[in-house]
Amino acid sequence: MATPAAPLSVEELRPRLPELTLIDVRTPGEYASGHIPGALNVPLDQLDRAVPVLRSVAARGPLAVVCAGGNRSATACDLLADAGVTAASVTGGTSAWAAVGRPLERPAEGRAVWPMERQVRLAAGSIALAGVLADRVLPGAKYLSAAIGAGLVFSAATDTCGMARALAKLPHNRRPAATPSLTATLQTLEN
C-alpha cells in the first residue's frame, strides 16, 4: 500500500506538466467539454481496469490526477494508494485551472457537459422537489424526498455517490466519438 502524494495546486502543476503523467478521472463527456492540456482520460468508474498500467507509469515518473474540483481525484488517489500506486491530486481540479486563465483542450466534437457534482445537485434537487409537490396529490410521495435526503447524507458520510455513478452512465456523459477509448488511453500510457 502506498501513500498518496501531497496535493498539487494548479500553480504547482503548470511548471511540472512536462514531467508528470496527468490523468483526468471525470466522465468522458466532462473530459470532452474541456481538459487540461496533456491530460489523459481514465474515468473514475473504470480506474480499477487501469491500475496495472498506472502502476508502471508511476514507476517511470510522477503521476497526478485531476477532476472537476478535486473530490474525485482525491478519491482516485486513495484508490491508487490502496493498489500501491502513488499519485498526487490536483487541488481545485480543472475548474481551478480554467479560473486562473489557463487554456483547456477540447476535441473538435467536444460539447459542454456539466460537471458531475452539478448534475447530482440538479437530479437530487429535482427528485426532492417532485416528491414534495407530488405529496399534495399522492399522500406519502414526500418519502421520496426523504429517501433522496438520506442518500445524500450517506453519500457525504461514506464519500461515495451512487447517483453520480448512475448519472455517469447516461448518454451525454459517455465517450464522444473524438475522445479516445479507455483501451486507446491505456495503450498510450504503456508506450
PDB file of C-alpha atoms in Angstrom:
ATOM      1  CA  MET A   1       0.000   0.000   0.000  1.00  0.00           C
ATOM      2  CA  ALA A   2       1.317   3.438  -0.961  1.00  0.00           C
ATOM      3  CA  THR A   3       0.553   6.860   0.446  1.00  0.00           C
ATOM      4  CA  PRO A   4      -0.995   9.494  -1.832  1.00  0.00           C
ATOM      5  CA  ALA A   5       1.497  12.214  -2.751  1.00  0.00           C
ATOM      6  CA  ALA A   6       0.948  15.729  -1.427  1.00  0.00           C
ATOM      7  CA  PRO A   7      -1.787  17.512  -3.401  1.00  0.00           C
ATOM      8  CA  LEU A   8      -0.718  19.938  -6.120  1.00  0.00           C
ATOM      9  CA  SER A   9      -2.226  23.372  -6.673  1.00  0.00           C
ATOM     10  CA  VAL A  10      -2.787  24.459 -10.271  1.00  0.00           C
ATOM     11  CA  GLU A  11       0.115  26.906  -9.812  1.00  0.00           C
ATOM     12  CA  GLU A  12       2.390  23.990  -8.830  1.00  0.00           C
ATOM     13  CA  LEU A  13       1.008  21.798 -11.612  1.00  0.00           C
ATOM     14  CA  ARG A  14       1.723  24.129 -14.534  1.00  0.00           C
ATOM     15  CA  PRO A  15       5.548  24.062 -14.454  1.00  0.00           C
ATOM     16  CA  ARG A  16       5.546  20.327 -13.667  1.00  0.00           C
ATOM     17  CA  LEU A  17       3.287  19.268 -16.571  1.00  0.00           C
ATOM     18  CA  PRO A  18       6.215  18.157 -18.787  1.00  0.00           C
ATOM     19  CA  GLU A  19       7.487  15.746 -16.122  1.00  0.00           C
ATOM     20  CA  LEU A  20       4.095  14.442 -14.922  1.00  0.00           C
ATOM     21  CA  THR A  21       1.625  11.985 -16.335  1.00  0.00           C
ATOM     22  CA  LEU A  22      -1.736  13.670 -15.779  1.00  0.00           C
ATOM     23  CA  ILE A  23      -4.848  11.505 -15.525  1.00  0.00           C
ATOM     24  CA  ASP A  24      -8.330  13.081 -15.716  1.00  0.00           C
ATOM     25  CA  VAL A  25     -10.874  10.909 -13.870  1.00  0.00           C
ATOM     26  CA  ARG A  26     -14.010  12.764 -14.997  1.00  0.00           C
ATOM     27  CA  THR A  27     -16.577  11.151 -17.278  1.00  0.00           C
ATOM     28  CA  PRO A  28     -15.707  11.109 -20.972  1.00  0.00           C
ATOM     29  CA  GLY A  29     -18.387  13.746 -21.618  1.00  0.00           C
ATOM     30  CA  GLU A  30     -16.918  16.069 -18.996  1.00  0.00           C
ATOM     31  CA  TYR A  31     -13.406  15.433 -20.333  1.00  0.00           C
ATOM     32  CA  ALA A  32     -14.506  16.255 -23.899  1.00  0.00           C
ATOM     33  CA  SER A  33     -16.022  19.544 -22.773  1.00  0.00           C
ATOM     34  CA  GLY A  34     -12.521  20.754 -21.839  1.00  0.00           C
ATOM     35  CA  HIS A  35      -9.479  19.311 -20.089  1.00  0.00           C
ATOM     36  CA  ILE A  36      -6.001  20.396 -19.001  1.00  0.00           C
ATOM     37  CA  PRO A  37      -3.597  20.074 -21.954  1.00  0.00           C
ATOM     38  CA  GLY A  38      -1.911  16.691 -21.944  1.00  0.00           C
ATOM     39  CA  ALA A  39      -4.358  15.066 -19.530  1.00  0.00           C
ATOM     40  CA  LEU A  40      -5.480  11.546 -20.412  1.00  0.00           C
ATOM     41  CA  ASN A  41      -8.989  10.347 -19.584  1.00  0.00           C
ATOM     42  CA  VAL A  42      -9.368   7.370 -17.252  1.00  0.00           C
ATOM     43  CA  PRO A  43     -12.882   7.693 -15.763  1.00  0.00           C
ATOM     44  CA  LEU A  44     -13.062   7.044 -12.032  1.00  0.00           C
ATOM     45  CA  ASP A  45     -15.574   4.231 -12.512  1.00  0.00           C
ATOM     46  CA  GLN A  46     -13.009   2.419 -14.720  1.00  0.00           C
ATOM     47  CA  LEU A  47      -9.916   3.160 -12.650  1.00  0.00           C
ATOM     48  CA  ASP A  48      -9.582  -0.434 -11.470  1.00  0.00           C
ATOM     49  CA  ARG A  49      -9.021  -1.533 -15.101  1.00  0.00           C
ATOM     50  CA  ALA A  50      -6.194   0.980 -15.414  1.00  0.00           C
ATOM     51  CA  VAL A  51      -4.343   0.188 -12.175  1.00  0.00           C
ATOM     52  CA  PRO A  52      -1.734  -2.186 -13.672  1.00  0.00           C
ATOM     53  CA  VAL A  53      -0.814   0.347 -16.374  1.00  0.00           C
ATOM     54  CA  LEU A  54      -0.848   3.272 -13.925  1.00  0.00           C
ATOM     55  CA  ARG A  55       1.441   1.300 -11.606  1.00  0.00           C
ATOM     56  CA  SER A  56       4.054   1.029 -14.373  1.00  0.00           C
ATOM     57  CA  VAL A  57       3.549   4.698 -15.331  1.00  0.00           C
ATOM     58  CA  ALA A  58       4.121   5.767 -11.704  1.00  0.00           C
ATOM     59  CA  ALA A  59       7.293   3.651 -11.592  1.00  0.00           C
ATOM     60  CA  ARG A  60       8.664   5.686 -14.542  1.00  0.00           C
ATOM     61  CA  GLY A  61       7.782   9.120 -13.137  1.00  0.00           C
ATOM     62  CA  PRO A  62       5.351  11.195 -11.089  1.00  0.00           C
ATOM     63  CA  LEU A  63       1.611  10.723 -11.580  1.00  0.00           C
ATOM     64  CA  ALA A  64      -1.048  13.373 -10.939  1.00  0.00           C
ATOM     65  CA  VAL A  65      -4.826  13.021 -11.007  1.00  0.00           C
ATOM     66  CA  VAL A  66      -7.369  15.724 -11.811  1.00  0.00           C
ATOM     67  CA  CYS A  67     -11.156  16.002 -11.922  1.00  0.00           C
ATOM     68  CA  ALA A  68     -13.544  18.958 -11.974  1.00  0.00           C
ATOM     69  CA  GLY A  69     -12.987  20.230  -8.439  1.00  0.00           C
ATOM     70  CA  GLY A  70     -10.689  17.846  -6.582  1.00  0.00           C
ATOM     71  CA  ASN A  71     -13.044  15.401  -4.848  1.00  0.00           C
ATOM     72  CA  ARG A  72     -12.954  12.585  -7.396  1.00  0.00           C
ATOM     73  CA  SER A  73      -9.205  12.988  -7.940  1.00  0.00           C
ATOM     74  CA  ALA A  74      -8.623  12.681  -4.181  1.00  0.00           C
ATOM     75  CA  THR A  75     -10.777   9.538  -4.167  1.00  0.00           C
ATOM     76  CA  ALA A  76      -8.803   8.194  -7.142  1.00  0.00           C
ATOM     77  CA  CYS A  77      -5.504   8.872  -5.345  1.00  0.00           C
ATOM     78  CA  ASP A  78      -6.760   6.942  -2.304  1.00  0.00           C
ATOM     79  CA  LEU A  79      -7.834   4.016  -4.514  1.00  0.00           C
ATOM     80  CA  LEU A  80      -4.489   4.079  -6.289  1.00  0.00           C
ATOM     81  CA  ALA A  81      -2.640   4.212  -2.954  1.00  0.00           C
ATOM     82  CA  ASP A  82      -4.567   1.107  -1.837  1.00  0.00           C
ATOM     83  CA  ALA A  83      -3.251  -0.578  -5.008  1.00  0.00           C
ATOM     84  CA  GLY A  84       0.325   0.521  -4.288  1.00  0.00           C
ATOM     85  CA  VAL A  85       0.396   3.462  -6.713  1.00  0.00           C
ATOM     86  CA  THR A  86       1.488   6.927  -5.547  1.00  0.00           C
ATOM     87  CA  ALA A  87      -0.312   9.841  -7.201  1.00  0.00           C
ATOM     88  CA  ALA A  88      -0.993  13.494  -6.359  1.00  0.00           C
ATOM     89  CA  SER A  89      -4.438  15.062  -6.592  1.00  0.00           C
ATOM     90  CA  VAL A  90      -4.773  18.468  -8.250  1.00  0.00           C
ATOM     91  CA  THR A  91      -6.491  20.783  -5.767  1.00  0.00           C
ATOM     92  CA  GLY A  92      -9.424  22.617  -7.318  1.00  0.00           C
ATOM     93  CA  GLY A  93      -9.206  20.496 -10.456  1.00  0.00           C
ATOM     94  CA  THR A  94      -9.933  21.609 -13.979  1.00  0.00           C
ATOM     95  CA  SER A  95     -12.226  24.344 -12.653  1.00  0.00           C
ATOM     96  CA  ALA A  96      -9.336  25.979 -10.770  1.00  0.00           C
ATOM     97  CA  TRP A  97      -7.090  25.619 -13.838  1.00  0.00           C
ATOM     98  CA  ALA A  98      -9.619  27.467 -16.008  1.00  0.00           C
ATOM     99  CA  ALA A  99     -10.373  30.028 -13.265  1.00  0.00           C
ATOM    100  CA  VAL A 100      -6.765  31.293 -13.325  1.00  0.00           C
ATOM    101  CA  GLY A 101      -6.958  31.761 -17.088  1.00  0.00           C
ATOM    102  CA  ARG A 102      -5.193  28.611 -18.235  1.00  0.00           C
ATOM    103  CA  PRO A 103      -6.395  27.131 -21.557  1.00  0.00           C
ATOM    104  CA  LEU A 104      -8.372  23.921 -21.869  1.00  0.00           C
ATOM    105  CA  GLU A 105      -8.090  21.447 -24.719  1.00  0.00           C
ATOM    106  CA  ARG A 106     -11.329  20.453 -26.421  1.00  0.00           C
ATOM    107  CA  PRO A 107     -11.771  17.809 -29.106  1.00  0.00           C
ATOM    108  CA  ALA A 108     -13.342  19.106 -32.330  1.00  0.00           C
ATOM    109  CA  GLU A 109     -16.637  17.393 -31.493  1.00  0.00           C
ATOM    110  CA  GLY A 110     -16.397  18.234 -27.775  1.00  0.00           C
ATOM    111  CA  ARG A 111     -19.571  19.554 -26.242  1.00  0.00           C
ATOM    112  CA  ALA A 112     -20.144  21.229 -22.926  1.00  0.00           C
ATOM    113  CA  VAL A 113     -21.273  18.841 -20.214  1.00  0.00           C
ATOM    114  CA  TRP A 114     -21.968  19.975 -16.679  1.00  0.00           C
ATOM    115  CA  PRO A 115     -19.532  18.752 -14.024  1.00  0.00           C
ATOM    116  CA  MET A 116     -20.813  15.637 -12.244  1.00  0.00           C
ATOM    117  CA  GLU A 117     -21.296  17.459  -8.926  1.00  0.00           C
ATOM    118  CA  ARG A 118     -23.661  19.892 -10.667  1.00  0.00           C
ATOM    119  CA  GLN A 119     -25.528  17.043 -12.361  1.00  0.00           C
ATOM    120  CA  VAL A 120     -26.003  15.334  -8.985  1.00  0.00           C
ATOM    121  CA  ARG A 121     -27.300  18.545  -7.399  1.00  0.00           C
ATOM    122  CA  LEU A 122     -29.800  19.012 -10.242  1.00  0.00           C
ATOM    123  CA  ALA A 123     -31.013  15.403 -10.109  1.00  0.00           C
ATOM    124  CA  ALA A 124     -31.260  15.236  -6.310  1.00  0.00           C
ATOM    125  CA  GLY A 125     -32.940  18.630  -6.047  1.00  0.00           C
ATOM    126  CA  SER A 126     -35.413  17.817  -8.818  1.00  0.00           C
ATOM    127  CA  ILE A 127     -36.379  14.480  -7.287  1.00  0.00           C
ATOM    128  CA  ALA A 128     -36.731  16.006  -3.809  1.00  0.00           C
ATOM    129  CA  LEU A 129     -38.891  18.850  -5.152  1.00  0.00           C
ATOM    130  CA  ALA A 130     -41.001  16.423  -7.186  1.00  0.00           C
ATOM    131  CA  GLY A 131     -41.592  14.317  -4.063  1.00  0.00           C
ATOM    132  CA  VAL A 132     -42.795  17.321  -2.061  1.00  0.00           C
ATOM    133  CA  LEU A 133     -45.060  18.540  -4.866  1.00  0.00           C
ATOM    134  CA  ALA A 134     -46.408  15.060  -5.650  1.00  0.00           C
ATOM    135  CA  ASP A 135     -47.276  14.592  -1.970  1.00  0.00           C
ATOM    136  CA  ARG A 136     -50.088  17.101  -2.445  1.00  0.00           C
ATOM    137  CA  VAL A 137     -51.777  14.674  -4.864  1.00  0.00           C
ATOM    138  CA  LEU A 138     -50.335  11.334  -3.728  1.00  0.00           C
ATOM    139  CA  PRO A 139     -50.009  11.259   0.058  1.00  0.00           C
ATOM    140  CA  GLY A 140     -46.744   9.591   1.018  1.00  0.00           C
ATOM    141  CA  ALA A 141     -44.789  10.817  -2.015  1.00  0.00           C
ATOM    142  CA  LYS A 142     -42.816  13.046   0.355  1.00  0.00           C
ATOM    143  CA  TYR A 143     -40.930   9.941   1.421  1.00  0.00           C
ATOM    144  CA  LEU A 144     -39.222  10.045  -1.968  1.00  0.00           C
ATOM    145  CA  SER A 145     -37.725  13.366  -0.857  1.00  0.00           C
ATOM    146  CA  ALA A 146     -36.737  11.804   2.450  1.00  0.00           C
ATOM    147  CA  ALA A 147     -35.024   8.944   0.613  1.00  0.00           C
ATOM    148  CA  ILE A 148     -33.027  11.391  -1.509  1.00  0.00           C
ATOM    149  CA  GLY A 149     -32.017  13.297   1.632  1.00  0.00           C
ATOM    150  CA  ALA A 150     -30.931  10.062   3.312  1.00  0.00           C
ATOM    151  CA  GLY A 151     -28.956   9.118   0.196  1.00  0.00           C
ATOM    152  CA  LEU A 152     -27.162  12.465   0.241  1.00  0.00           C
ATOM    153  CA  VAL A 153     -26.289  12.048   3.926  1.00  0.00           C
ATOM    154  CA  PHE A 154     -24.982   8.525   3.219  1.00  0.00           C
ATOM    155  CA  SER A 155     -23.018   9.879   0.257  1.00  0.00           C
ATOM    156  CA  ALA A 156     -21.382  12.545   2.406  1.00  0.00           C
ATOM    157  CA  ALA A 157     -20.637  10.144   5.263  1.00  0.00           C
ATOM    158  CA  THR A 158     -19.049   7.497   3.035  1.00  0.00           C
ATOM    159  CA  ASP A 159     -17.560   9.845   0.415  1.00  0.00           C
ATOM    160  CA  THR A 160     -19.248   7.802  -2.323  1.00  0.00           C
ATOM    161  CA  CYS A 161     -22.064   8.762  -4.656  1.00  0.00           C
ATOM    162  CA  GLY A 162     -24.363   6.184  -6.182  1.00  0.00           C
ATOM    163  CA  MET A 163     -26.262   8.897  -8.028  1.00  0.00           C
ATOM    164  CA  ALA A 164     -23.053  10.084  -9.715  1.00  0.00           C
ATOM    165  CA  ARG A 165     -22.296   6.512 -10.763  1.00  0.00           C
ATOM    166  CA  ALA A 166     -25.769   6.214 -12.274  1.00  0.00           C
ATOM    167  CA  LEU A 167     -25.580   9.610 -13.994  1.00  0.00           C
ATOM    168  CA  ALA A 168     -22.162   8.730 -15.452  1.00  0.00           C
ATOM    169  CA  LYS A 169     -23.888   6.015 -17.496  1.00  0.00           C
ATOM    170  CA  LEU A 170     -26.250   8.455 -19.225  1.00  0.00           C
ATOM    171  CA  PRO A 171     -25.575   9.045 -22.937  1.00  0.00           C
ATOM    172  CA  HIS A 172     -24.406  12.657 -22.526  1.00  0.00           C
ATOM    173  CA  ASN A 173     -21.666  11.522 -20.139  1.00  0.00           C
ATOM    174  CA  ARG A 174     -20.415   8.722 -22.360  1.00  0.00           C
ATOM    175  CA  ARG A 175     -17.400   8.924 -24.612  1.00  0.00           C
ATOM    176  CA  PRO A 176     -17.873  11.258 -27.593  1.00  0.00           C
ATOM    177  CA  ALA A 177     -16.532   9.966 -30.902  1.00  0.00           C
ATOM    178  CA  ALA A 178     -13.459  12.244 -30.827  1.00  0.00           C
ATOM    179  CA  THR A 179     -12.416  11.132 -27.336  1.00  0.00           C
ATOM    180  CA  PRO A 180     -10.068   8.112 -27.189  1.00  0.00           C
ATOM    181  CA  SER A 181     -11.429   4.921 -25.637  1.00  0.00           C
ATOM    182  CA  LEU A 182     -10.037   3.688 -22.335  1.00  0.00           C
ATOM    183  CA  THR A 183      -8.227   0.941 -24.244  1.00  0.00           C
ATOM    184  CA  ALA A 184      -6.567   3.532 -26.506  1.00  0.00           C
ATOM    185  CA  THR A 185      -5.667   5.678 -23.489  1.00  0.00           C
ATOM    186  CA  LEU A 186      -4.092   2.697 -21.720  1.00  0.00           C
ATOM    187  CA  GLN A 187      -2.096   1.861 -24.852  1.00  0.00           C
ATOM    188  CA  THR A 188      -0.838   5.462 -24.961  1.00  0.00           C
ATOM    189  CA  LEU A 189       0.190   5.217 -21.312  1.00  0.00           C
ATOM    190  CA  GLU A 190       2.023   1.927 -21.860  1.00  0.00           C
ATOM    191  CA  ASN A 191       4.261   3.482 -24.532  1.00  0.00           C
TER     192      ASN A 191
END
